[in-house]
Amino acid sequence: MADEKDTQTDAKDTQSNGKGRVAGVIEKVKEQIRPKLNQDLEGLRQPQKTQLYKSIFRVKHEETPRSRSLSVLSNVFLHLHPARINRDAVRYSYTWGMGGITFYLFVVLTFTGVLLMFYYHPTKIQAFRDILYLEHDVPYGKLLRNMHRWGAHLMVLTVWLHMFRVFLTGSYKKPREFNWCVGVILLVLTLLLSFTGYLLPDDQLGFWAVTVGTNMARATPLLGSEGPLGPQLGMTAYNDVRFALLGGSIVDSNALLRAYIWHCIGIPVIASTFMIVHFWRVRKDGGISGPSPVMLAKEIKPERP
Ligand code: HEM
């Protein structure tokens, strides 16, 4: 009998101990998240003081001679080249030069693309014939076309490698969060440039690639005729996002014209604008991130007495 009572008391003790421990843990977690919660609340009250705001918009500094000279030195238009750079940050082994190579390829693609435009008509009758003409009759036409095609493949590769290096070096962290997001947009634009260019030769490869690619758009949530909630919102094959992309319900002359305009005007103009913002932000974020500067022994100045 006594044993039974002891067991019951033990069980009660364990239960209350368990409850106490849970309460203790909850209290500890609360203590840990309280500063973050307070910070978030403060952010809601004064959004201009948050890191998110500071990473997107320019912040006003106090009026001192130092901040005035800094605002001149860090101004991209007044000082196209940065006044100071971190020597280790511009090493090829750090950046792989991938951002620069991506930009260089974009310039080459713009130049060769404009030259190709002199020979290409975006119509079902002419498009493929123009490609054959370029390949076999136009002087240096084959070279021109292949520079554009291989340059495009390379640009897709280098933009991925650039993103990979930025990720590996942790350069997406404070204060570069905003530039990382601009970069993501640039990546999407690069892929869209590649995709729209695919249809232009109007060959079997491009035709089927774009057929498959745009068929996927049917499954877009809300905007696709076969996507989640699409049919409920009245989406059909004749008014959904795929229809808007193709200018019809099949890949035909309207799709070719749309791909041409997006490829030659729309996306390059948008991408150039984002590239300007991207480069400007690299300067504003204090230059390329880089490891902390290493000094040669001879560069270290002796301490003043
Ligand atoms: C058309 C595409 C792009 C071009 C032309 C471009 C160009 C550049 C260049 C020239 C730099 C200077 C440093 C370097 O060369 O590595 C740079 C830095 C940077 N890029 Fe890009 N970029 C592109 C796409 C992207 C993408 C896809 C991301 C990431 C999603 C990205 C994120 C960044 C960031 C965070 C920096 C600063 C890195 C640091 O300070 O170390 N960029 N970009």
mmCIF file of C-alpha atoms and ligand atoms in Angstrom:
data_model
loop_
_atom_site.group_PDB
_atom_site.id
_atom_site.type_symbol
_atom_site.label_atom_id
_atom_site.label_comp_id
_atom_site.label_asym_id
_atom_site.label_seq_id
_atom_site.Cartn_x
_atom_site.Cartn_y
_atom_site.Cartn_z
ATOM 1 C CA MET A 1 0.000 0.000 0.000
ATOM 2 C CA ALA A 2 2.775 2.350 1.109
ATOM 3 C CA ASP A 3 4.758 1.407 -1.993
ATOM 4 C CA GLU A 4 1.772 2.247 -4.222
ATOM 5 C CA LYS A 5 1.456 5.690 -2.558
ATOM 6 C CA ASP A 6 5.196 6.329 -3.040
ATOM 7 C CA THR A 7 4.913 5.431 -6.730
ATOM 8 C CA GLN A 8 1.947 7.835 -7.117
ATOM 9 C CA THR A 9 3.828 10.671 -5.379
ATOM 10 C CA ASP A 10 6.900 9.969 -7.567
ATOM 11 C CA ALA A 11 4.724 10.121 -10.695
ATOM 12 C CA LYS A 12 3.207 13.446 -9.541
ATOM 13 C CA ASP A 13 6.675 14.851 -8.797
ATOM 14 C CA THR A 14 7.950 13.780 -12.214
ATOM 15 C CA GLN A 15 4.874 15.368 -13.825
ATOM 16 C CA SER A 16 5.315 18.667 -12.022
ATOM 17 C CA ASN A 17 9.069 18.566 -12.656
ATOM 18 C CA GLY A 18 8.346 17.970 -16.345
ATOM 19 C CA LYS A 19 5.903 20.896 -16.417
ATOM 20 C CA GLY A 20 8.456 23.083 -14.645
ATOM 21 C CA ARG A 21 11.111 22.122 -17.161
ATOM 22 C CA VAL A 22 8.810 22.900 -20.113
ATOM 23 C CA ALA A 23 7.932 26.264 -18.553
ATOM 24 C CA GLY A 24 11.668 26.908 -18.078
ATOM 25 C CA VAL A 25 12.404 26.103 -21.703
ATOM 26 C CA ILE A 26 9.536 28.338 -22.889
ATOM 27 C CA GLU A 27 10.859 31.179 -20.699
ATOM 28 C CA LYS A 28 14.371 30.682 -22.153
ATOM 29 C CA VAL A 29 13.094 30.724 -25.752
ATOM 30 C CA LYS A 30 11.086 33.886 -24.972
ATOM 31 C CA GLU A 31 14.211 35.523 -23.563
ATOM 32 C CA GLN A 32 16.112 34.602 -26.698
ATOM 33 C CA ILE A 33 13.569 35.896 -29.201
ATOM 34 C CA ARG A 34 12.588 39.021 -27.242
ATOM 35 C CA PRO A 35 15.449 41.238 -28.587
ATOM 36 C CA LYS A 36 14.638 40.130 -32.178
ATOM 37 C CA LEU A 37 10.916 40.826 -31.602
ATOM 38 C CA ASN A 38 11.695 44.258 -30.173
ATOM 39 C CA GLN A 39 13.953 44.927 -33.163
ATOM 40 C CA ASP A 40 11.169 43.904 -35.593
ATOM 41 C CA LEU A 41 8.665 46.131 -33.756
ATOM 42 C CA GLU A 42 11.123 49.031 -33.893
ATOM 43 C CA GLY A 43 11.522 48.327 -37.640
ATOM 44 C CA LEU A 44 7.764 48.646 -38.121
ATOM 45 C CA ARG A 45 7.784 51.959 -36.260
ATOM 46 C CA GLN A 46 10.854 53.404 -38.059
ATOM 47 C CA PRO A 47 11.368 51.434 -41.302
ATOM 48 C CA GLN A 48 14.112 53.834 -42.470
ATOM 49 C CA LYS A 49 16.381 52.582 -39.677
ATOM 50 C CA THR A 50 16.180 48.911 -40.669
ATOM 51 C CA GLN A 51 18.974 47.076 -42.490
ATOM 52 C CA LEU A 52 16.490 46.143 -45.260
ATOM 53 C CA TYR A 53 15.726 49.835 -45.933
ATOM 54 C CA LYS A 54 19.419 50.798 -45.760
ATOM 55 C CA SER A 55 20.361 48.056 -48.236
ATOM 56 C CA ILE A 56 17.865 49.407 -50.792
ATOM 57 C CA PHE A 57 17.858 53.187 -50.365
ATOM 58 C CA ARG A 58 20.667 55.663 -49.893
ATOM 59 C CA VAL A 59 21.090 56.880 -46.354
ATOM 60 C CA LYS A 60 21.818 60.495 -45.374
ATOM 61 C CA HIS A 61 24.961 60.928 -43.299
ATOM 62 C CA GLU A 62 25.728 63.677 -40.822
ATOM 63 C CA GLU A 63 27.167 66.874 -42.328
ATOM 64 C CA THR A 64 30.883 66.600 -41.513
ATOM 65 C CA PRO A 65 33.899 67.366 -43.742
ATOM 66 C CA ARG A 66 34.660 63.606 -43.837
ATOM 67 C CA SER A 67 31.160 62.595 -44.921
ATOM 68 C CA ARG A 68 31.138 65.394 -47.526
ATOM 69 C CA SER A 69 34.415 64.153 -49.074
ATOM 70 C CA LEU A 70 33.185 60.568 -48.874
ATOM 71 C CA SER A 71 30.016 61.467 -50.765
ATOM 72 C CA VAL A 72 32.174 62.920 -53.591
ATOM 73 C CA LEU A 73 34.594 59.971 -53.628
ATOM 74 C CA SER A 74 31.848 57.353 -53.604
ATOM 75 C CA ASN A 75 29.855 59.140 -56.318
ATOM 76 C CA VAL A 76 30.044 56.956 -59.426
ATOM 77 C CA PHE A 77 29.626 59.896 -61.827
ATOM 78 C CA LEU A 78 32.194 62.153 -60.163
ATOM 79 C CA HIS A 79 34.656 59.281 -59.617
ATOM 80 C CA LEU A 80 34.110 56.583 -62.254
ATOM 81 C CA HIS A 81 37.001 54.607 -60.819
ATOM 82 C CA PRO A 82 36.886 53.964 -57.078
ATOM 83 C CA ALA A 83 39.336 56.012 -55.018
ATOM 84 C CA ARG A 84 40.386 52.903 -53.045
ATOM 85 C CA ILE A 85 40.018 49.209 -53.661
ATOM 86 C CA ASN A 86 40.707 46.143 -51.622
ATOM 87 C CA ARG A 87 43.672 44.545 -53.414
ATOM 88 C CA ASP A 88 42.639 40.986 -52.536
ATOM 89 C CA ALA A 89 39.066 41.509 -53.683
ATOM 90 C CA VAL A 90 40.085 42.076 -57.302
ATOM 91 C CA ARG A 91 42.284 38.982 -57.484
ATOM 92 C CA TYR A 92 41.091 36.607 -60.225
ATOM 93 C CA SER A 93 41.239 33.746 -57.755
ATOM 94 C CA TYR A 94 38.609 35.580 -55.685
ATOM 95 C CA THR A 95 36.086 36.808 -58.289
ATOM 96 C CA TRP A 96 37.103 34.486 -61.150
ATOM 97 C CA GLY A 97 36.378 37.642 -63.186
ATOM 98 C CA MET A 98 32.987 36.075 -63.828
ATOM 99 C CA GLY A 99 30.816 39.186 -63.432
ATOM 100 C CA GLY A 100 33.122 41.083 -65.809
ATOM 101 C CA ILE A 101 33.180 38.221 -68.340
ATOM 102 C CA THR A 102 29.365 38.021 -68.214
ATOM 103 C CA PHE A 103 29.164 41.736 -68.967
ATOM 104 C CA TYR A 104 31.754 41.447 -71.734
ATOM 105 C CA LEU A 105 29.718 38.633 -73.336
ATOM 106 C CA PHE A 106 26.595 40.791 -73.113
ATOM 107 C CA VAL A 107 28.407 43.541 -75.052
ATOM 108 C CA VAL A 108 29.625 41.030 -77.693
ATOM 109 C CA LEU A 109 26.084 39.625 -77.992
ATOM 110 C CA THR A 110 24.605 43.103 -78.416
ATOM 111 C CA PHE A 111 27.107 43.943 -81.143
ATOM 112 C CA THR A 112 26.767 40.659 -83.082
ATOM 113 C CA GLY A 113 22.979 40.699 -82.518
ATOM 114 C CA VAL A 114 22.639 44.126 -84.149
ATOM 115 C CA LEU A 115 24.687 42.869 -87.142
ATOM 116 C CA LEU A 116 22.451 39.781 -87.406
ATOM 117 C CA MET A 117 19.386 42.048 -87.480
ATOM 118 C CA PHE A 118 20.574 43.382 -90.859
ATOM 119 C CA TYR A 119 19.958 39.934 -92.382
ATOM 120 C CA TYR A 120 17.023 38.530 -90.434
ATOM 121 C CA HIS A 121 13.239 38.907 -90.963
ATOM 122 C CA PRO A 122 10.980 37.561 -88.168
ATOM 123 C CA THR A 123 8.397 35.971 -90.497
ATOM 124 C CA LYS A 124 7.482 32.330 -91.031
ATOM 125 C CA ILE A 125 8.430 32.542 -94.721
ATOM 126 C CA GLN A 126 11.763 34.320 -94.312
ATOM 127 C CA ALA A 127 13.234 33.404 -90.894
ATOM 128 C CA PHE A 128 14.734 29.996 -91.641
ATOM 129 C CA ARG A 129 15.776 31.047 -95.163
ATOM 130 C CA ASP A 130 17.674 33.996 -93.649
ATOM 131 C CA ILE A 131 19.527 31.585 -91.387
ATOM 132 C CA LEU A 132 20.536 29.444 -94.390
ATOM 133 C CA TYR A 133 21.560 32.587 -96.249
ATOM 134 C CA LEU A 134 23.710 33.675 -93.289
ATOM 135 C CA GLU A 135 25.266 30.221 -92.991
ATOM 136 C CA HIS A 136 26.150 29.766 -96.668
ATOM 137 C CA ASP A 137 26.195 33.092 -98.564
ATOM 138 C CA VAL A 138 26.757 36.127 -96.333
ATOM 139 C CA PRO A 139 30.510 36.873 -96.017
ATOM 140 C CA TYR A 140 31.527 35.895 -92.464
ATOM 141 C CA GLY A 141 27.833 35.126 -91.814
ATOM 142 C CA LYS A 142 28.594 31.743 -90.304
ATOM 143 C CA LEU A 143 31.186 33.286 -88.003
ATOM 144 C CA LEU A 144 28.774 36.043 -86.990
ATOM 145 C CA ARG A 145 25.949 33.624 -86.245
ATOM 146 C CA ASN A 146 28.201 31.281 -84.290
ATOM 147 C CA MET A 147 29.753 34.109 -82.284
ATOM 148 C CA HIS A 148 26.225 35.064 -81.241
ATOM 149 C CA ARG A 149 25.125 31.500 -80.518
ATOM 150 C CA TRP A 150 28.228 30.385 -78.597
ATOM 151 C CA GLY A 151 28.401 33.728 -76.796
ATOM 152 C CA ALA A 152 24.824 33.181 -75.615
ATOM 153 C CA HIS A 153 25.582 29.679 -74.316
ATOM 154 C CA LEU A 154 28.692 31.001 -72.578
ATOM 155 C CA MET A 155 26.827 33.897 -70.979
ATOM 156 C CA VAL A 156 24.326 31.504 -69.391
ATOM 157 C CA LEU A 157 27.244 29.474 -68.031
ATOM 158 C CA THR A 158 29.237 32.458 -66.729
ATOM 159 C CA VAL A 159 26.235 34.084 -65.047
ATOM 160 C CA TRP A 160 25.658 30.841 -63.080
ATOM 161 C CA LEU A 161 29.360 30.663 -62.164
ATOM 162 C CA HIS A 162 29.314 34.311 -61.078
ATOM 163 C CA MET A 163 26.291 33.637 -58.865
ATOM 164 C CA PHE A 164 28.033 30.545 -57.484
ATOM 165 C CA ARG A 165 31.174 32.523 -56.561
ATOM 166 C CA VAL A 166 29.067 35.293 -54.956
ATOM 167 C CA PHE A 167 27.359 32.584 -52.904
ATOM 168 C CA LEU A 168 30.617 30.819 -51.974
ATOM 169 C CA THR A 169 32.235 34.057 -50.792
ATOM 170 C CA GLY A 170 29.116 34.993 -48.789
ATOM 171 C CA SER A 171 28.848 38.253 -50.745
ATOM 172 C CA TYR A 172 25.050 38.143 -50.592
ATOM 173 C CA LYS A 173 25.209 39.145 -46.906
ATOM 174 C CA LYS A 174 24.836 42.612 -45.385
ATOM 175 C CA PRO A 175 25.162 45.216 -46.969
ATOM 176 C CA ARG A 176 24.851 43.444 -50.354
ATOM 177 C CA GLU A 177 21.397 41.848 -49.956
ATOM 178 C CA PHE A 178 19.789 44.271 -52.388
ATOM 179 C CA ASN A 179 22.463 43.722 -55.053
ATOM 180 C CA TRP A 180 21.979 39.970 -54.709
ATOM 181 C CA CYS A 181 18.260 40.477 -55.521
ATOM 182 C CA VAL A 182 19.165 42.681 -58.514
ATOM 183 C CA GLY A 183 21.471 39.812 -59.556
ATOM 184 C CA VAL A 184 18.653 37.261 -59.344
ATOM 185 C CA ILE A 185 16.605 39.458 -61.709
ATOM 186 C CA LEU A 186 19.621 39.625 -64.071
ATOM 187 C CA LEU A 187 19.880 35.842 -64.002
ATOM 188 C CA VAL A 188 16.207 35.458 -64.949
ATOM 189 C CA LEU A 189 16.603 38.063 -67.716
ATOM 190 C CA THR A 190 19.666 36.223 -69.083
ATOM 191 C CA LEU A 191 17.696 32.960 -69.201
ATOM 192 C CA LEU A 192 14.775 34.732 -70.882
ATOM 193 C CA LEU A 193 17.128 36.212 -73.506
ATOM 194 C CA SER A 194 18.403 32.723 -74.214
ATOM 195 C CA PHE A 195 14.906 31.261 -74.383
ATOM 196 C CA THR A 196 13.430 33.911 -76.701
ATOM 197 C CA GLY A 197 16.472 33.665 -79.002
ATOM 198 C CA TYR A 198 15.920 29.934 -79.337
ATOM 199 C CA LEU A 199 12.763 30.346 -81.437
ATOM 200 C CA LEU A 200 14.191 32.874 -83.878
ATOM 201 C CA PRO A 201 15.904 30.493 -86.389
ATOM 202 C CA ASP A 202 12.439 28.887 -86.724
ATOM 203 C CA ASP A 203 14.044 25.444 -86.950
ATOM 204 C CA GLN A 204 12.747 22.224 -85.401
ATOM 205 C CA LEU A 205 14.965 22.571 -82.321
ATOM 206 C CA GLY A 206 13.687 26.032 -81.453
ATOM 207 C CA PHE A 207 10.083 25.272 -82.375
ATOM 208 C CA TRP A 208 9.850 22.272 -80.040
ATOM 209 C CA ALA A 209 11.850 23.898 -77.242
ATOM 210 C CA VAL A 210 9.447 26.838 -77.215
ATOM 211 C CA THR A 211 6.423 24.524 -77.565
ATOM 212 C CA VAL A 212 7.489 22.571 -74.469
ATOM 213 C CA GLY A 213 8.579 25.685 -72.570
ATOM 214 C CA THR A 214 5.389 27.612 -73.150
ATOM 215 C CA ASN A 215 3.257 24.535 -72.458
ATOM 216 C CA MET A 216 4.635 24.696 -68.930
ATOM 217 C CA ALA A 217 3.104 28.174 -68.644
ATOM 218 C CA ARG A 218 -0.330 26.515 -68.741
ATOM 219 C CA ALA A 219 0.353 25.304 -65.195
ATOM 220 C CA THR A 220 1.031 28.816 -63.800
ATOM 221 C CA PRO A 221 -0.948 29.387 -60.594
ATOM 222 C CA LEU A 222 -3.895 31.773 -61.106
ATOM 223 C CA LEU A 223 -2.824 32.790 -64.649
ATOM 224 C CA GLY A 224 -2.592 29.404 -66.404
ATOM 225 C CA SER A 225 -5.610 27.544 -67.799
ATOM 226 C CA GLU A 226 -4.401 24.320 -66.129
ATOM 227 C CA GLY A 227 -2.756 25.854 -63.068
ATOM 228 C CA PRO A 228 -4.059 25.974 -59.497
ATOM 229 C CA LEU A 229 -7.153 28.223 -59.332
ATOM 230 C CA GLY A 230 -6.692 29.215 -63.006
ATOM 231 C CA PRO A 231 -9.942 27.642 -64.348
ATOM 232 C CA GLN A 232 -11.858 29.012 -61.338
ATOM 233 C CA LEU A 233 -10.681 32.510 -62.334
ATOM 234 C CA GLY A 234 -11.933 32.010 -65.897
ATOM 235 C CA MET A 235 -8.591 31.109 -67.529
ATOM 236 C CA THR A 236 -8.868 29.175 -70.807
ATOM 237 C CA ALA A 237 -6.339 28.273 -73.542
ATOM 238 C CA TYR A 238 -7.482 31.467 -75.297
ATOM 239 C CA ASN A 239 -6.900 34.052 -72.574
ATOM 240 C CA ASP A 240 -4.269 32.689 -70.176
ATOM 241 C CA VAL A 241 -0.600 33.604 -69.725
ATOM 242 C CA ARG A 242 0.518 31.133 -72.419
ATOM 243 C CA PHE A 243 -1.790 32.857 -74.896
ATOM 244 C CA ALA A 244 -0.201 36.205 -73.952
ATOM 245 C CA LEU A 245 3.321 34.821 -74.444
ATOM 246 C CA LEU A 246 2.581 33.318 -77.853
ATOM 247 C CA GLY A 247 0.096 35.852 -79.140
ATOM 248 C CA GLY A 248 -2.162 32.871 -79.896
ATOM 249 C CA SER A 249 -2.878 29.337 -78.808
ATOM 250 C CA ILE A 250 -0.131 27.734 -80.940
ATOM 251 C CA VAL A 251 3.534 28.503 -81.687
ATOM 252 C CA ASP A 252 3.166 30.362 -84.985
ATOM 253 C CA SER A 253 3.952 33.689 -86.702
ATOM 254 C CA ASN A 254 2.698 35.820 -83.787
ATOM 255 C CA ALA A 255 4.910 33.878 -81.380
ATOM 256 C CA LEU A 256 7.901 34.457 -83.666
ATOM 257 C CA LEU A 257 7.230 38.191 -83.809
ATOM 258 C CA ARG A 258 6.782 38.431 -80.022
ATOM 259 C CA ALA A 259 9.951 36.430 -79.363
ATOM 260 C CA TYR A 260 11.817 38.743 -81.775
ATOM 261 C CA ILE A 261 10.648 41.960 -80.132
ATOM 262 C CA TRP A 262 11.297 40.694 -76.592
ATOM 263 C CA HIS A 263 14.695 39.302 -77.648
ATOM 264 C CA CYS A 264 15.958 42.343 -79.555
ATOM 265 C CA ILE A 265 14.367 45.240 -77.673
ATOM 266 C CA GLY A 266 12.391 44.463 -74.510
ATOM 267 C CA ILE A 267 14.721 42.214 -72.511
ATOM 268 C CA PRO A 268 18.054 43.859 -73.548
ATOM 269 C CA VAL A 269 16.750 47.293 -72.513
ATOM 270 C CA ILE A 270 15.469 45.979 -69.156
ATOM 271 C CA ALA A 271 18.678 43.960 -68.577
ATOM 272 C CA SER A 272 20.916 46.969 -69.391
ATOM 273 C CA THR A 273 18.997 49.072 -66.874
ATOM 274 C CA PHE A 274 19.407 46.432 -64.172
ATOM 275 C CA MET A 275 23.129 46.069 -65.017
ATOM 276 C CA ILE A 276 23.620 49.812 -64.478
ATOM 277 C CA VAL A 277 21.918 49.488 -61.077
ATOM 278 C CA HIS A 278 24.020 46.368 -60.334
ATOM 279 C CA PHE A 279 27.362 48.063 -61.042
ATOM 280 C CA TRP A 280 26.332 51.243 -59.236
ATOM 281 C CA ARG A 281 25.414 49.167 -56.193
ATOM 282 C CA VAL A 282 28.779 47.360 -56.183
ATOM 283 C CA ARG A 283 30.377 50.813 -55.643
ATOM 284 C CA LYS A 284 27.793 51.941 -53.127
ATOM 285 C CA ASP A 285 28.205 48.757 -51.096
ATOM 286 C CA GLY A 286 31.897 49.567 -50.649
ATOM 287 C CA GLY A 287 33.328 47.796 -53.719
ATOM 288 C CA ILE A 288 33.744 44.073 -54.248
ATOM 289 C CA SER A 289 33.443 42.299 -50.904
ATOM 290 C CA GLY A 290 36.845 40.582 -50.641
ATOM 291 C CA PRO A 291 38.670 38.903 -47.821
ATOM 292 C CA SER A 292 40.043 41.280 -45.172
ATOM 293 C CA PRO A 293 43.054 43.082 -46.661
ATOM 294 C CA VAL A 294 46.422 41.428 -46.239
ATOM 295 C CA MET A 295 49.442 43.729 -45.778
ATOM 296 C CA LEU A 296 52.980 42.932 -46.740
ATOM 297 C CA ALA A 297 55.443 43.219 -43.856
ATOM 298 C CA LYS A 298 57.120 46.215 -45.539
ATOM 299 C CA GLU A 299 53.771 48.013 -45.835
ATOM 300 C CA ILE A 300 53.062 47.930 -42.106
ATOM 301 C CA LYS A 301 53.961 51.292 -40.642
ATOM 302 C CA PRO A 302 55.691 51.304 -37.270
ATOM 303 C CA GLU A 303 53.462 52.467 -34.433
ATOM 304 C CA ARG A 304 53.940 56.075 -33.355
ATOM 305 C CA PRO A 305 55.475 56.420 -29.914
HETATM 306 C C1 HEM B 1 23.916 39.734 -66.471
HETATM 307 C C2 HEM B 1 24.295 39.263 -65.338
HETATM 308 C C3 HEM B 1 25.336 39.845 -64.395
HETATM 309 C C4 HEM B 1 26.377 40.696 -64.638
HETATM 310 C C5 HEM B 1 26.798 41.313 -65.967
HETATM 311 C C6 HEM B 1 27.048 40.918 -63.372
HETATM 312 C C7 HEM B 1 28.178 41.687 -63.195
HETATM 313 C C8 HEM B 1 28.853 41.853 -61.996
HETATM 314 C C9 HEM B 1 30.169 42.433 -61.836
HETATM 315 C C10 HEM B 1 31.045 42.962 -62.981
HETATM 316 C C11 HEM B 1 30.462 42.443 -60.505
HETATM 317 C C12 HEM B 1 31.789 42.910 -59.871
HETATM 318 C C13 HEM B 1 32.532 41.705 -59.241
HETATM 319 C C14 HEM B 1 32.754 40.493 -60.077
HETATM 320 O O1 HEM B 1 33.118 40.606 -61.259
HETATM 321 O O2 HEM B 1 32.545 39.373 -59.548
HETATM 322 C C15 HEM B 1 29.317 41.883 -59.807
HETATM 323 C C16 HEM B 1 29.200 41.759 -58.438
HETATM 324 C C17 HEM B 1 28.115 41.186 -57.785
HETATM 325 N N1 HEM B 1 27.094 40.470 -58.377
HETATM 326 FE FE1 HEM B 1 26.762 40.329 -60.350
HETATM 327 N N2 HEM B 1 26.379 40.230 -62.387
HETATM 328 C C18 HEM B 1 25.334 39.539 -62.968
HETATM 329 C C19 HEM B 1 24.470 38.664 -62.349
HETATM 330 C C20 HEM B 1 24.447 38.420 -60.974
HETATM 331 C C21 HEM B 1 23.692 37.392 -60.322
HETATM 332 C C22 HEM B 1 22.848 36.349 -61.038
HETATM 333 C C23 HEM B 1 23.899 37.534 -58.967
HETATM 334 C C24 HEM B 1 23.315 36.759 -57.838
HETATM 335 C C25 HEM B 1 22.126 36.289 -57.791
HETATM 336 C C26 HEM B 1 24.786 38.663 -58.778
HETATM 337 C C27 HEM B 1 25.182 39.180 -57.562
HETATM 338 C C28 HEM B 1 26.264 40.008 -57.378
HETATM 339 C C29 HEM B 1 26.726 40.501 -56.086
HETATM 340 C C30 HEM B 1 26.072 40.234 -54.716
HETATM 341 C C31 HEM B 1 27.883 41.233 -56.350
HETATM 342 C C32 HEM B 1 28.788 41.904 -55.313
HETATM 343 C C33 HEM B 1 29.839 40.851 -55.020
HETATM 344 C C34 HEM B 1 30.931 41.261 -54.084
HETATM 345 O O3 HEM B 1 30.915 42.369 -53.586
HETATM 346 O O4 HEM B 1 31.810 40.404 -53.863
HETATM 347 N N3 HEM B 1 25.138 39.152 -60.013
HETATM 348 N N4 HEM B 1 28.367 41.518 -60.744
#
